Amino acid sequence: PRLYVEADLAEGRVLPLERAQANYLLTVLRKTEGEPVLLFNGRDGEWRADLVPNGRKSADLKLVTQTRPQPAPPDLHYLFAPLKTGRLDYMAQKAVEMGAGTLRPVFTRFTQGERIKLDRLRANAIEAAEQCGILAIPAVAEPERLPAALDALEPERLLVFCDEDAPVADPVAALRGAASDKTPPLAVLVGPEGGFHEEERALIAARPNTVALSLGPRILRADTAAVAVMALVQAVLGDGR
Ligand code: SAM
């Protein structure tokens, strides 16, 4: 199993396990003395630790060796309008599984509710990282209104804008045509369930180095669009990031 821990990871350190994690390892997975566990904290790479039970319900982890160095996060910013909590949890986790390196909440005209729980977003990013085996936990940016979020993107960053009103065309050709080099720094933008306002669509389209992408003739839920567009972008321009 791979567990996220807050503590610094260094050879020889002994980390007391939190109760829930001890229960998961000892009771759920029925791990026994000396069985290896993989740990990561988002800073020190991945470490193999030996499980040292102490008592029935608790255990320590003795760090043995680093198994993978700490990578840089993938250079892919995922910009999204907040959704209702359950769907937002799901969309955040899918974006991380699909390779988002930074989660950037964006408030748009039709966003439901102008507040977002950043600690919940970070917890979703950690849970997705544990599940999908990545070590660089995506950063969660402060929420911004759409104009500021667009201004915050570097000019060389290719913005892939999921536009449900864009003409249905070949998305692969559109992505390839928009990318000046094979692996540009990337940003993806998915709108709220209420869609983008016409003025927003114009503002986004006016940004150089932006491609308005149709994901087909059907109106997808934002969390469906997230998975679809990230799969396309990774397949065409991801280059394994
Ligand atoms: N304007 C839509 C409507 O008429 O119901 C609502 C927006 S849709 C539920 C949520 C978001 O998912 C959109 O803002 C867009 O970013 C993305 N999306 C949905 N379907 C899409 C499609 N066919 N092509 C591109 N993006 C799409």
PDB file of C-alpha atoms and ligand atoms in Angstrom:
ATOM      1  CA  PRO A   1       0.000   0.000   0.000  1.00  0.00           C
ATOM      2  CA  ARG A   2       1.045   3.653  -0.467  1.00  0.00           C
ATOM      3  CA  LEU A   3       0.289   6.086   2.322  1.00  0.00           C
ATOM      4  CA  TYR A   4       0.489   9.872   2.432  1.00  0.00           C
ATOM      5  CA  VAL A   5       2.115  11.241   5.592  1.00  0.00           C
ATOM      6  CA  GLU A   6       2.818  14.852   6.609  1.00  0.00           C
ATOM      7  CA  ALA A   7       6.137  13.997   8.311  1.00  0.00           C
ATOM      8  CA  ASP A   8       9.572  14.518   6.739  1.00  0.00           C
ATOM      9  CA  LEU A   9      10.930  11.281   5.282  1.00  0.00           C
ATOM     10  CA  ALA A  10      14.564  10.377   5.969  1.00  0.00           C
ATOM     11  CA  GLU A  11      16.494   7.144   6.524  1.00  0.00           C
ATOM     12  CA  GLY A  12      16.086   5.537   9.912  1.00  0.00           C
ATOM     13  CA  ARG A  13      13.216   7.740  11.068  1.00  0.00           C
ATOM     14  CA  VAL A  14      10.461   5.935  12.959  1.00  0.00           C
ATOM     15  CA  LEU A  15       6.998   7.407  12.349  1.00  0.00           C
ATOM     16  CA  PRO A  16       4.093   6.612  14.651  1.00  0.00           C
ATOM     17  CA  LEU A  17       1.102   5.791  12.485  1.00  0.00           C
ATOM     18  CA  GLU A  18      -2.125   7.735  12.881  1.00  0.00           C
ATOM     19  CA  ARG A  19      -4.913   5.564  14.315  1.00  0.00           C
ATOM     20  CA  ALA A  20      -6.887   5.383  11.058  1.00  0.00           C
ATOM     21  CA  GLN A  21      -3.809   4.471   9.050  1.00  0.00           C
ATOM     22  CA  ALA A  22      -2.777   1.838  11.634  1.00  0.00           C
ATOM     23  CA  ASN A  23      -6.270   0.373  11.498  1.00  0.00           C
ATOM     24  CA  TYR A  24      -6.179   0.314   7.697  1.00  0.00           C
ATOM     25  CA  LEU A  25      -2.837  -1.507   7.614  1.00  0.00           C
ATOM     26  CA  LEU A  26      -3.284  -3.865  10.563  1.00  0.00           C
ATOM     27  CA  THR A  27      -6.994  -4.653  10.383  1.00  0.00           C
ATOM     28  CA  VAL A  28      -8.137  -3.979   6.834  1.00  0.00           C
ATOM     29  CA  LEU A  29      -5.025  -5.143   4.989  1.00  0.00           C
ATOM     30  CA  ARG A  30      -3.915  -7.453   7.848  1.00  0.00           C
ATOM     31  CA  LYS A  31      -0.310  -6.397   7.311  1.00  0.00           C
ATOM     32  CA  THR A  32       2.192  -8.023   9.675  1.00  0.00           C
ATOM     33  CA  GLU A  33       5.586  -7.184  11.222  1.00  0.00           C
ATOM     34  CA  GLY A  34       8.272  -6.200   8.740  1.00  0.00           C
ATOM     35  CA  GLU A  35       5.949  -6.059   5.723  1.00  0.00           C
ATOM     36  CA  PRO A  36       6.922  -3.110   3.527  1.00  0.00           C
ATOM     37  CA  VAL A  37       4.712  -0.021   3.194  1.00  0.00           C
ATOM     38  CA  LEU A  38       5.385   2.815   0.724  1.00  0.00           C
ATOM     39  CA  LEU A  39       5.178   6.377   2.050  1.00  0.00           C
ATOM     40  CA  PHE A  40       5.162   9.774   0.385  1.00  0.00           C
ATOM     41  CA  ASN A  41       4.685  13.334   1.606  1.00  0.00           C
ATOM     42  CA  GLY A  42       4.761  15.289  -1.644  1.00  0.00           C
ATOM     43  CA  ARG A  43       8.273  16.595  -0.914  1.00  0.00           C
ATOM     44  CA  ASP A  44      10.769  13.758  -0.258  1.00  0.00           C
ATOM     45  CA  GLY A  45       9.912  11.231  -2.958  1.00  0.00           C
ATOM     46  CA  GLU A  46       8.679   7.742  -2.088  1.00  0.00           C
ATOM     47  CA  TRP A  47      10.132   5.709   0.794  1.00  0.00           C
ATOM     48  CA  ARG A  48       9.839   2.051   1.742  1.00  0.00           C
ATOM     49  CA  ALA A  49       9.121   1.574   5.431  1.00  0.00           C
ATOM     50  CA  ASP A  50       8.808  -1.527   7.565  1.00  0.00           C
ATOM     51  CA  LEU A  51       5.703  -1.942   9.669  1.00  0.00           C
ATOM     52  CA  VAL A  52       6.501  -2.292  13.367  1.00  0.00           C
ATOM     53  CA  PRO A  53       3.263  -3.137  15.211  1.00  0.00           C
ATOM     54  CA  ASN A  54       3.192  -1.986  18.836  1.00  0.00           C
ATOM     55  CA  GLY A  55       0.094  -3.353  20.478  1.00  0.00           C
ATOM     56  CA  ARG A  56      -3.022  -4.627  18.723  1.00  0.00           C
ATOM     57  CA  LYS A  57      -4.261  -1.361  17.342  1.00  0.00           C
ATOM     58  CA  SER A  58      -1.199   0.717  16.666  1.00  0.00           C
ATOM     59  CA  ALA A  59       2.041   0.535  14.773  1.00  0.00           C
ATOM     60  CA  ASP A  60       5.111   2.497  13.800  1.00  0.00           C
ATOM     61  CA  LEU A  61       6.760   2.750  10.428  1.00  0.00           C
ATOM     62  CA  LYS A  62      10.545   2.460  10.307  1.00  0.00           C
ATOM     63  CA  LEU A  63      11.890   4.178   7.198  1.00  0.00           C
ATOM     64  CA  VAL A  64      14.290   1.968   5.263  1.00  0.00           C
ATOM     65  CA  THR A  65      15.127   3.480   1.878  1.00  0.00           C
ATOM     66  CA  GLN A  66      13.940   5.908  -0.786  1.00  0.00           C
ATOM     67  CA  THR A  67      12.343   3.972  -3.657  1.00  0.00           C
ATOM     68  CA  ARG A  68      11.564   6.923  -5.993  1.00  0.00           C
ATOM     69  CA  PRO A  69      12.969  10.480  -6.073  1.00  0.00           C
ATOM     70  CA  GLN A  70      10.616  13.474  -5.817  1.00  0.00           C
ATOM     71  CA  PRO A  71       9.459  14.467  -9.330  1.00  0.00           C
ATOM     72  CA  ALA A  72       8.310  17.923 -10.425  1.00  0.00           C
ATOM     73  CA  PRO A  73       4.513  18.178 -10.837  1.00  0.00           C
ATOM     74  CA  PRO A  74       3.261  17.805 -14.423  1.00  0.00           C
ATOM     75  CA  ASP A  75       3.160  21.194 -16.156  1.00  0.00           C
ATOM     76  CA  LEU A  76      -0.599  21.113 -16.687  1.00  0.00           C
ATOM     77  CA  HIS A  77      -2.923  23.621 -14.998  1.00  0.00           C
ATOM     78  CA  TYR A  78      -6.540  22.510 -14.624  1.00  0.00           C
ATOM     79  CA  LEU A  79      -8.858  25.533 -14.437  1.00  0.00           C
ATOM     80  CA  PHE A  80     -12.436  24.819 -13.417  1.00  0.00           C
ATOM     81  CA  ALA A  81     -15.566  26.510 -12.212  1.00  0.00           C
ATOM     82  CA  PRO A  82     -16.621  25.081  -8.839  1.00  0.00           C
ATOM     83  CA  LEU A  83     -19.461  22.562  -8.862  1.00  0.00           C
ATOM     84  CA  LYS A  84     -21.728  21.178  -6.140  1.00  0.00           C
ATOM     85  CA  THR A  85     -19.584  19.446  -3.487  1.00  0.00           C
ATOM     86  CA  GLY A  86     -20.001  15.814  -4.535  1.00  0.00           C
ATOM     87  CA  ARG A  87     -19.360  16.486  -8.190  1.00  0.00           C
ATOM     88  CA  LEU A  88     -16.484  18.802  -7.352  1.00  0.00           C
ATOM     89  CA  ASP A  89     -14.811  16.088  -5.249  1.00  0.00           C
ATOM     90  CA  TYR A  90     -15.176  13.689  -8.159  1.00  0.00           C
ATOM     91  CA  MET A  91     -13.947  16.187 -10.793  1.00  0.00           C
ATOM     92  CA  ALA A  92     -10.915  17.203  -8.698  1.00  0.00           C
ATOM     93  CA  GLN A  93      -9.882  13.565  -8.218  1.00  0.00           C
ATOM     94  CA  LYS A  94     -10.329  12.753 -11.923  1.00  0.00           C
ATOM     95  CA  ALA A  95      -8.307  15.805 -12.969  1.00  0.00           C
ATOM     96  CA  VAL A  96      -5.465  14.672 -10.693  1.00  0.00           C
ATOM     97  CA  GLU A  97      -5.658  11.066 -11.939  1.00  0.00           C
ATOM     98  CA  MET A  98      -5.512  12.432 -15.499  1.00  0.00           C
ATOM     99  CA  GLY A  99      -2.353  14.431 -14.831  1.00  0.00           C
ATOM    100  CA  ALA A 100      -3.268  17.900 -13.560  1.00  0.00           C
ATOM    101  CA  GLY A 101      -0.250  19.420 -11.809  1.00  0.00           C
ATOM    102  CA  THR A 102      -2.100  22.491 -10.474  1.00  0.00           C
ATOM    103  CA  LEU A 103      -5.809  22.863  -9.643  1.00  0.00           C
ATOM    104  CA  ARG A 104      -7.025  26.417 -10.307  1.00  0.00           C
ATOM    105  CA  PRO A 105     -10.614  27.206  -9.191  1.00  0.00           C
ATOM    106  CA  VAL A 106     -12.174  29.943 -11.361  1.00  0.00           C
ATOM    107  CA  PHE A 107     -15.325  31.907 -10.513  1.00  0.00           C
ATOM    108  CA  THR A 108     -17.408  32.565 -13.641  1.00  0.00           C
ATOM    109  CA  ARG A 109     -20.770  34.317 -14.163  1.00  0.00           C
ATOM    110  CA  PHE A 110     -22.794  31.107 -13.800  1.00  0.00           C
ATOM    111  CA  THR A 111     -20.695  29.430 -11.115  1.00  0.00           C
ATOM    112  CA  GLN A 112     -22.882  27.875  -8.424  1.00  0.00           C
ATOM    113  CA  GLY A 113     -21.921  29.517  -5.163  1.00  0.00           C
ATOM    114  CA  GLU A 114     -18.974  31.847  -4.836  1.00  0.00           C
ATOM    115  CA  ARG A 115     -17.087  29.895  -2.236  1.00  0.00           C
ATOM    116  CA  ILE A 116     -14.922  26.810  -2.394  1.00  0.00           C
ATOM    117  CA  LYS A 117     -13.273  24.725   0.327  1.00  0.00           C
ATOM    118  CA  LEU A 118      -9.567  24.663  -0.583  1.00  0.00           C
ATOM    119  CA  ASP A 119      -8.640  22.225   2.197  1.00  0.00           C
ATOM    120  CA  ARG A 120     -11.222  19.803   0.778  1.00  0.00           C
ATOM    121  CA  LEU A 121      -9.709  20.241  -2.691  1.00  0.00           C
ATOM    122  CA  ARG A 122      -6.262  19.497  -1.263  1.00  0.00           C
ATOM    123  CA  ALA A 123      -7.585  16.407   0.534  1.00  0.00           C
ATOM    124  CA  ASN A 124      -9.054  15.206  -2.787  1.00  0.00           C
ATOM    125  CA  ALA A 125      -5.715  15.813  -4.501  1.00  0.00           C
ATOM    126  CA  ILE A 126      -3.898  13.770  -1.821  1.00  0.00           C
ATOM    127  CA  GLU A 127      -6.457  10.941  -1.996  1.00  0.00           C
ATOM    128  CA  ALA A 128      -6.144  10.815  -5.789  1.00  0.00           C
ATOM    129  CA  ALA A 129      -2.335  10.905  -5.527  1.00  0.00           C
ATOM    130  CA  GLU A 130      -2.371   7.941  -3.088  1.00  0.00           C
ATOM    131  CA  GLN A 131      -4.703   6.032  -5.396  1.00  0.00           C
ATOM    132  CA  CYS A 132      -2.964   6.712  -8.718  1.00  0.00           C
ATOM    133  CA  GLY A 133       0.616   6.355  -7.521  1.00  0.00           C
ATOM    134  CA  ILE A 134       1.906   9.878  -8.131  1.00  0.00           C
ATOM    135  CA  LEU A 135       4.343  11.609  -5.779  1.00  0.00           C
ATOM    136  CA  ALA A 136       3.960  15.272  -6.768  1.00  0.00           C
ATOM    137  CA  ILE A 137       0.735  16.343  -5.065  1.00  0.00           C
ATOM    138  CA  PRO A 138      -0.985  18.930  -7.273  1.00  0.00           C
ATOM    139  CA  ALA A 139      -0.959  22.448  -5.898  1.00  0.00           C
ATOM    140  CA  VAL A 140      -4.336  24.096  -5.223  1.00  0.00           C
ATOM    141  CA  ALA A 141      -4.354  27.764  -6.258  1.00  0.00           C
ATOM    142  CA  GLU A 142      -6.470  30.473  -4.626  1.00  0.00           C
ATOM    143  CA  PRO A 143      -9.775  30.910  -6.506  1.00  0.00           C
ATOM    144  CA  GLU A 144      -9.808  33.752  -9.021  1.00  0.00           C
ATOM    145  CA  ARG A 145     -12.405  35.399 -11.199  1.00  0.00           C
ATOM    146  CA  LEU A 146     -12.122  34.410 -14.859  1.00  0.00           C
ATOM    147  CA  PRO A 147     -10.323  37.550 -16.175  1.00  0.00           C
ATOM    148  CA  ALA A 148      -7.662  37.324 -13.435  1.00  0.00           C
ATOM    149  CA  ALA A 149      -7.298  33.570 -13.980  1.00  0.00           C
ATOM    150  CA  LEU A 150      -6.654  34.152 -17.689  1.00  0.00           C
ATOM    151  CA  ASP A 151      -4.152  36.938 -16.937  1.00  0.00           C
ATOM    152  CA  ALA A 152      -2.316  34.621 -14.530  1.00  0.00           C
ATOM    153  CA  LEU A 153      -1.499  32.185 -17.339  1.00  0.00           C
ATOM    154  CA  GLU A 154       1.900  32.693 -18.956  1.00  0.00           C
ATOM    155  CA  PRO A 155       1.581  33.725 -22.628  1.00  0.00           C
ATOM    156  CA  GLU A 156       3.393  30.580 -23.810  1.00  0.00           C
ATOM    157  CA  ARG A 157       0.939  28.339 -21.953  1.00  0.00           C
ATOM    158  CA  LEU A 158      -1.510  26.768 -24.414  1.00  0.00           C
ATOM    159  CA  LEU A 159      -5.035  27.103 -23.010  1.00  0.00           C
ATOM    160  CA  VAL A 160      -7.457  24.372 -24.087  1.00  0.00           C
ATOM    161  CA  PHE A 161     -10.909  25.821 -23.498  1.00  0.00           C
ATOM    162  CA  CYS A 162     -13.787  23.315 -23.386  1.00  0.00           C
ATOM    163  CA  ASP A 163     -16.452  25.178 -25.293  1.00  0.00           C
ATOM    164  CA  GLU A 164     -19.740  23.347 -25.584  1.00  0.00           C
ATOM    165  CA  ASP A 165     -20.689  25.869 -28.281  1.00  0.00           C
ATOM    166  CA  ALA A 166     -17.543  25.374 -30.394  1.00  0.00           C
ATOM    167  CA  PRO A 167     -18.186  23.798 -33.802  1.00  0.00           C
ATOM    168  CA  VAL A 168     -17.817  20.018 -33.658  1.00  0.00           C
ATOM    169  CA  ALA A 169     -14.516  19.471 -35.454  1.00  0.00           C
ATOM    170  CA  ASP A 170     -11.540  17.134 -35.227  1.00  0.00           C
ATOM    171  CA  PRO A 171     -10.229  17.775 -31.685  1.00  0.00           C
ATOM    172  CA  VAL A 172      -6.920  16.040 -32.382  1.00  0.00           C
ATOM    173  CA  ALA A 173      -6.231  18.255 -35.398  1.00  0.00           C
ATOM    174  CA  ALA A 174      -7.353  21.306 -33.387  1.00  0.00           C
ATOM    175  CA  LEU A 175      -4.926  20.488 -30.564  1.00  0.00           C
ATOM    176  CA  ARG A 176      -2.044  19.658 -32.877  1.00  0.00           C
ATOM    177  CA  GLY A 177      -2.706  22.804 -34.909  1.00  0.00           C
ATOM    178  CA  ALA A 178      -2.731  25.021 -31.812  1.00  0.00           C
ATOM    179  CA  ALA A 179       0.474  23.676 -30.283  1.00  0.00           C
ATOM    180  CA  SER A 180       3.593  25.410 -31.553  1.00  0.00           C
ATOM    181  CA  ASP A 181       5.870  22.741 -30.070  1.00  0.00           C
ATOM    182  CA  LYS A 182       5.301  19.092 -29.188  1.00  0.00           C
ATOM    183  CA  THR A 183       4.921  19.518 -25.433  1.00  0.00           C
ATOM    184  CA  PRO A 184       3.789  23.080 -24.645  1.00  0.00           C
ATOM    185  CA  PRO A 185       3.012  24.130 -21.082  1.00  0.00           C
ATOM    186  CA  LEU A 186      -0.709  23.395 -20.865  1.00  0.00           C
ATOM    187  CA  ALA A 187      -3.852  24.702 -19.228  1.00  0.00           C
ATOM    188  CA  VAL A 188      -7.341  23.258 -19.529  1.00  0.00           C
ATOM    189  CA  LEU A 189     -10.528  25.198 -18.715  1.00  0.00           C
ATOM    190  CA  VAL A 190     -13.901  23.586 -17.991  1.00  0.00           C
ATOM    191  CA  GLY A 191     -16.967  25.711 -17.268  1.00  0.00           C
ATOM    192  CA  PRO A 192     -19.727  25.438 -14.661  1.00  0.00           C
ATOM    193  CA  GLU A 193     -22.890  23.413 -15.076  1.00  0.00           C
ATOM    194  CA  GLY A 194     -24.507  26.629 -16.277  1.00  0.00           C
ATOM    195  CA  GLY A 195     -21.935  27.058 -19.028  1.00  0.00           C
ATOM    196  CA  PHE A 196     -20.040  30.190 -20.027  1.00  0.00           C
ATOM    197  CA  HIS A 197     -21.633  33.593 -20.645  1.00  0.00           C
ATOM    198  CA  GLU A 198     -21.170  34.900 -24.195  1.00  0.00           C
ATOM    199  CA  GLU A 199     -18.929  37.705 -22.877  1.00  0.00           C
ATOM    200  CA  GLU A 200     -16.757  35.126 -21.129  1.00  0.00           C
ATOM    201  CA  ARG A 201     -16.523  33.033 -24.272  1.00  0.00           C
ATOM    202  CA  ALA A 202     -15.351  36.130 -26.166  1.00  0.00           C
ATOM    203  CA  LEU A 203     -12.841  37.024 -23.426  1.00  0.00           C
ATOM    204  CA  ILE A 204     -11.374  33.506 -23.446  1.00  0.00           C
ATOM    205  CA  ALA A 205     -11.248  33.285 -27.234  1.00  0.00           C
ATOM    206  CA  ALA A 206      -9.485  36.672 -27.371  1.00  0.00           C
ATOM    207  CA  ARG A 207      -6.531  35.259 -25.454  1.00  0.00           C
ATOM    208  CA  PRO A 208      -3.697  34.331 -27.819  1.00  0.00           C
ATOM    209  CA  ASN A 209      -2.492  30.698 -27.618  1.00  0.00           C
ATOM    210  CA  THR A 210      -6.015  29.428 -26.807  1.00  0.00           C
ATOM    211  CA  VAL A 211      -7.945  26.670 -28.563  1.00  0.00           C
ATOM    212  CA  ALA A 212     -11.737  26.359 -28.107  1.00  0.00           C
ATOM    213  CA  LEU A 213     -12.347  22.624 -28.201  1.00  0.00           C
ATOM    214  CA  SER A 214     -15.612  20.836 -28.852  1.00  0.00           C
ATOM    215  CA  LEU A 215     -15.902  17.455 -27.168  1.00  0.00           C
ATOM    216  CA  GLY A 216     -18.685  16.394 -29.533  1.00  0.00           C
ATOM    217  CA  PRO A 217     -22.337  17.202 -30.159  1.00  0.00           C
ATOM    218  CA  ARG A 218     -23.620  16.262 -26.687  1.00  0.00           C
ATOM    219  CA  ILE A 219     -23.674  18.549 -23.653  1.00  0.00           C
ATOM    220  CA  LEU A 220     -21.465  16.817 -21.078  1.00  0.00           C
ATOM    221  CA  ARG A 221     -21.562  17.380 -17.351  1.00  0.00           C
ATOM    222  CA  ALA A 222     -18.483  19.359 -16.300  1.00  0.00           C
ATOM    223  CA  ASP A 223     -16.978  16.358 -14.549  1.00  0.00           C
ATOM    224  CA  THR A 224     -17.458  14.237 -17.666  1.00  0.00           C
ATOM    225  CA  ALA A 225     -15.892  16.989 -19.788  1.00  0.00           C
ATOM    226  CA  ALA A 226     -12.939  17.045 -17.378  1.00  0.00           C
ATOM    227  CA  VAL A 227     -12.075  13.412 -18.028  1.00  0.00           C
ATOM    228  CA  ALA A 228     -12.752  13.628 -21.766  1.00  0.00           C
ATOM    229  CA  VAL A 229     -10.630  16.720 -22.390  1.00  0.00           C
ATOM    230  CA  MET A 230      -7.782  15.604 -20.143  1.00  0.00           C
ATOM    231  CA  ALA A 231      -7.641  12.257 -21.956  1.00  0.00           C
ATOM    232  CA  LEU A 232      -7.514  14.045 -25.336  1.00  0.00           C
ATOM    233  CA  VAL A 233      -4.912  16.588 -24.231  1.00  0.00           C
ATOM    234  CA  GLN A 234      -2.704  13.911 -22.660  1.00  0.00           C
ATOM    235  CA  ALA A 235      -3.008  11.693 -25.730  1.00  0.00           C
ATOM    236  CA  VAL A 236      -2.139  14.446 -28.206  1.00  0.00           C
ATOM    237  CA  LEU A 237       0.141  16.820 -26.266  1.00  0.00           C
ATOM    238  CA  GLY A 238       0.873  15.107 -22.968  1.00  0.00           C
ATOM    239  CA  ASP A 239       4.018  13.274 -24.045  1.00  0.00           C
ATOM    240  CA  GLY A 240       3.778  11.122 -20.931  1.00  0.00           C
ATOM    241  CA  ARG A 241       3.604  14.003 -18.438  1.00  0.00           C
TER     242      ARG A 241
HETATM  243  N1  SAM B   1     -23.952  25.453 -21.674  1.00  0.00           N
HETATM  244  C1  SAM B   1     -24.315  24.078 -21.303  1.00  0.00           C
HETATM  245  C2  SAM B   1     -25.786  23.808 -21.551  1.00  0.00           C
HETATM  246  O1  SAM B   1     -26.268  24.373 -22.512  1.00  0.00           O
HETATM  247  O2  SAM B   1     -26.398  23.053 -20.789  1.00  0.00           O
HETATM  248  C3  SAM B   1     -23.953  23.814 -19.859  1.00  0.00           C
HETATM  249  C4  SAM B   1     -22.451  23.655 -19.661  1.00  0.00           C
HETATM  250  S1  SAM B   1     -21.834  22.024 -19.527  1.00  0.00           S
HETATM  251  C5  SAM B   1     -22.980  21.250 -18.466  1.00  0.00           C
HETATM  252  C6  SAM B   1     -20.453  22.237 -18.409  1.00  0.00           C
HETATM  253  C7  SAM B   1     -19.121  22.518 -19.052  1.00  0.00           C
HETATM  254  O3  SAM B   1     -18.604  21.308 -19.589  1.00  0.00           O
HETATM  255  C8  SAM B   1     -19.106  23.491 -20.202  1.00  0.00           C
HETATM  256  O4  SAM B   1     -18.987  24.828 -19.752  1.00  0.00           O
HETATM  257  C9  SAM B   1     -17.887  23.063 -20.979  1.00  0.00           C
HETATM  258  O5  SAM B   1     -16.710  23.599 -20.390  1.00  0.00           O
HETATM  259  C10 SAM B   1     -17.899  21.550 -20.805  1.00  0.00           C
HETATM  260  N2  SAM B   1     -18.587  20.867 -21.878  1.00  0.00           N
HETATM  261  C11 SAM B   1     -19.766  20.217 -21.822  1.00  0.00           C
HETATM  262  N3  SAM B   1     -20.094  19.669 -23.004  1.00  0.00           N
HETATM  263  C12 SAM B   1     -19.096  19.998 -23.873  1.00  0.00           C
HETATM  264  C13 SAM B   1     -18.844  19.743 -25.262  1.00  0.00           C
HETATM  265  N4  SAM B   1     -19.681  19.022 -26.008  1.00  0.00           N
HETATM  266  N5  SAM B   1     -17.719  20.252 -25.811  1.00  0.00           N
HETATM  267  C14 SAM B   1     -16.860  20.990 -25.074  1.00  0.00           C
HETATM  268  N6  SAM B   1     -17.033  21.260 -23.755  1.00  0.00           N
HETATM  269  C15 SAM B   1     -18.144  20.769 -23.156  1.00  0.00           C
END
